[in-house]
C-alpha positions in Angstrom: -182.6 78.7 -219.7 -184.6 81.7 -220.7 -183.1 82.7 -224.1 -182.0 86.4 -224.1 -180.3 86.9 -227.4 -183.1 86.0 -229.8 -184.8 88.9 -231.4 -188.4 87.7 -231.3 -191.8 89.4 -230.7 -193.7 89.1 -227.5 -193.1 89.9 -223.9 -193.9 88.0 -220.7 -193.8 88.2 -216.9 -191.5 85.6 -215.4 -193.3 85.3 -212.1 -190.4 84.9 -209.7 -190.0 85.8 -206.1 -186.2 85.8 -205.6 -183.3 87.1 -207.6 -179.7 86.3 -207.8 -177.4 88.6 -209.7 -174.1 87.3 -211.2 -171.5 89.2 -213.1 -170.3 87.7 -216.4 -167.5 88.6 -218.8 -168.3 90.9 -221.8 -168.5 89.2 -225.2 -165.5 89.5 -227.5 -166.4 91.5 -230.6 -165.0 90.6 -234.0 -163.2 93.5 -235.7 -166.1 93.7 -238.2 -168.6 94.0 -235.3 -166.6 96.7 -233.6 -166.2 98.7 -236.8 -169.9 98.4 -237.6 -170.9 99.3 -234.0 -168.7 102.4 -234.0 -170.1 103.5 -237.3 -173.8 103.1 -236.2 -173.0 104.8 -232.9 -171.4 107.8 -234.5 -174.3 108.1 -236.9 -176.8 108.1 -233.9 -174.7 110.7 -232.0 -174.7 113.0 -235.0 -178.5 112.6 -235.2 -179.0 113.1 -231.5 -176.0 114.8 -229.7 -177.6 114.1 -226.3 -176.5 110.5 -226.6 -173.5 109.7 -224.4 -171.3 106.6 -224.2 -171.5 106.2 -220.4 -171.3 103.0 -218.4 -174.3 100.6 -218.5 -175.2 97.0 -217.7 -176.6 94.5 -220.2 -178.1 91.1 -219.6 -176.2 88.0 -220.6 -178.9 85.6 -219.6 -181.6 84.6 -217.1 -182.0 81.1 -215.8 -184.4 79.7 -213.3 -183.0 78.1 -210.2 -186.1 76.4 -208.9 -189.7 77.5 -209.4 -189.4 80.9 -207.7 -185.8 82.1 -208.2 -184.2 83.7 -211.2 -180.4 84.0 -211.7 -179.6 87.0 -213.9 -176.2 87.3 -215.5 -175.1 90.8 -216.2 -172.2 92.4 -218.1 -170.5 95.8 -217.8 -170.3 97.8 -221.0 -171.2 101.2 -222.3 -174.2 102.6 -224.2 -172.3 102.2 -227.5 -173.0 98.5 -227.2 -176.6 99.0 -228.0 -175.6 100.1 -231.5 -175.0 96.4 -232.2 -178.8 96.0 -232.3 -178.6 97.7 -235.7 -175.9 95.5 -237.0 -177.7 92.5 -238.7 -174.7 90.2 -238.7 -173.7 90.7 -235.0 -173.7 87.6 -232.8 -172.4 89.5 -229.7 -175.4 91.7 -229.1 -176.8 91.6 -225.6 -180.1 93.0 -224.5 -180.9 95.6 -221.8 -181.0 95.1 -218.1 -183.3 97.7 -216.5 -185.6 98.6 -213.6 -189.1 100.1 -213.9 -191.6 101.4 -211.3 -195.3 100.9 -211.1 -196.6 104.1 -209.6 -200.3 103.9 -208.8 -202.7 106.8 -208.1 -205.0 106.6 -205.2 -207.8 105.5 -207.5 -205.8 102.5 -208.7 -204.8 103.9 -212.1 -201.2 103.4 -213.2 -198.7 106.1 -214.3 -197.2 105.7 -217.7 -194.9 108.2 -219.4 -194.0 109.1 -223.0 -190.3 109.3 -223.9 -189.2 112.7 -225.3 -187.4 113.3 -228.6 -184.0 113.5 -226.8 -184.1 109.9 -225.7 -183.3 106.7 -227.5 -187.0 105.8 -227.9 -188.8 109.1 -228.8 -192.6 108.9 -228.5 -192.6 105.5 -226.7 -194.9 105.0 -223.7 -193.5 103.0 -220.8 -193.2 102.9 -217.1 -190.7 105.2 -215.3 -187.3 103.5 -215.2 -184.1 103.0 -217.1 -181.1 100.9 -217.8 -179.0 99.8 -214.8 -175.5 101.3 -214.3 -172.5 99.4 -212.8 -172.0 99.6 -209.1 -169.4 102.0 -207.9 -166.1 100.7 -206.5 -166.5 97.6 -204.4 -170.3 98.0 -204.0 -172.2 94.9 -205.0 -175.0 94.7 -207.5 -177.7 93.2 -205.3 -181.4 93.6 -204.8 -180.8 96.5 -202.5 -178.9 98.3 -205.3 -181.9 97.7 -207.7 -184.2 99.3 -205.2 -182.0 102.3 -205.0 -181.7 102.6 -208.8 -185.4 102.3 -209.2 -186.1 105.0 -206.7 -183.6 107.3 -208.4 -185.1 106.7 -211.8 -188.6 107.5 -210.5 -187.4 110.8 -209.0 -185.4 111.8 -212.1 -188.2 111.2 -214.5 -191.3 112.1 -212.5 -190.2 114.1 -209.5 -191.8 111.5 -207.2 -189.4 110.8 -204.4 -189.8 107.4 -202.7 -187.4 105.8 -200.3 -185.8 102.6 -201.7 -187.2 100.6 -198.8 -190.7 101.8 -199.7 -190.5 100.2 -203.1 -191.9 96.6 -203.2 -190.5 94.0 -205.6 -193.4 93.2 -208.0 -192.2 90.9 -210.8 -189.6 90.5 -213.6 -190.5 91.0 -217.2 -188.8 89.8 -220.4 -189.3 92.0 -223.4 -189.6 90.6 -226.9 -186.0 91.5 -227.7 -184.8 89.5 -224.7 -184.2 92.6 -222.4 -184.9 91.8 -218.7 -186.6 94.3 -216.4 -187.0 94.1 -212.6 -190.3 95.8 -211.6 -191.1 97.6 -208.4 -194.3 99.0 -207.0 -194.3 102.4 -205.3 -196.8 103.6 -202.7 -200.0 105.1 -204.1 -200.3 108.9 -204.4 -203.1 111.4 -205.2 -203.4 112.2 -208.9 -202.9 115.9 -208.2 -199.5 115.1 -206.5 -198.4 112.9 -209.4 -199.2 115.4 -212.0 -197.8 118.4 -210.0 -194.5 116.6 -209.4 -194.0 115.6 -213.0 -194.9 119.1 -214.2 -192.4 120.7 -211.8 -189.6 118.3 -212.9 -190.3 118.7 -216.6 -190.5 122.5 -216.2 -187.2 122.6 -214.4 -185.5 120.6 -217.2 -186.9 122.9 -219.9 -185.8 125.9 -217.9 -182.2 124.5 -218.1 -182.6 124.1 -221.9 -183.0 120.4 -221.8 -185.9 118.1 -222.7 -187.3 116.0 -219.8 -187.0 112.2 -220.3 -190.8 111.9 -220.0 -192.4 114.7 -221.9 -196.0 113.6 -221.0 -197.7 111.3 -218.6 -201.0 109.5 -218.4 -202.9 107.5 -215.8 -204.5 104.3 -217.1 -206.5 101.5 -215.4 -206.3 98.8 -218.1 -205.0 97.9 -221.6 -208.4 99.1 -222.9 -207.0 102.7 -222.6 -204.0 101.9 -224.8 -205.6 103.6 -227.9 -205.5 106.9 -226.0 -201.7 106.7 -225.8 -200.7 108.3 -229.1 -197.4 106.9 -230.3 -195.6 103.5 -229.8 -195.6 101.5 -226.6 -192.9 99.3 -225.0 -194.0 95.8 -225.8 -193.6 94.7 -222.1 -196.2 97.3 -221.1 -199.1 95.1 -222.1 -198.5 92.1 -219.8 -197.6 94.4 -216.9 -200.8 96.5 -217.2 -202.9 93.4 -217.8 -201.6 91.7 -214.7 -201.8 94.9 -212.6 -205.5 95.4 -213.7 -206.3 91.8 -212.6 -205.4 92.9 -209.1 -202.1 91.0 -208.7 -200.2 94.1 -207.9 -199.3 93.6 -204.3 -195.7 92.4 -204.9 -193.5 90.2 -202.9 -190.6 91.4 -200.8 -187.2 90.0 -201.6 
């Protein structure tokens, strides 16, 4: 069993080739946890009114089923649940379940973006992507749905439009806080296209009076360039960029 609830440093790639996604029941909160969660959430909304309590998925666990397959248990909840991370006595806290996209330039450098002040992680550098949302109606949450969600996140944050079937499964990462991310690789693009599409998307958001999710982007070829990224970094960025720089970025279709 890969422990998900422990809040510990470090991040790692799990090196699996197949995924199985299983829905689990939401944890039962104690009255004290719910009261503290609501208080923290209300404080965060007052500080940043762009936060909304929409539907989201969290990860209840990840367990290997053989050397190459990972079974991920997921739970339906809302963004308010993440306020439990700031409640020290909470035992019902569950980490994020997200998708991210490796977008290479033609010269092999990798796109990273900086989260804007309107997001939950202002100033943090990470790959394009985001938390997963529950499937609609009777639609299943399967690998195809993850492809679609990753393509949508890439388009919303960078303006780069890729068909879901053009995204290649690359790996799964476990962050230091137990969050689990499914990683996809997009087809390479010229640097000029990458920068132009992000600039157009960010400009359109600002014209509407909103901050873009990624207020800046950079193209890097290795972790040696991390000092050039002013601000914090998602802890899982290092093992991803390190592996990518080693040339193991071809991905495996699932």
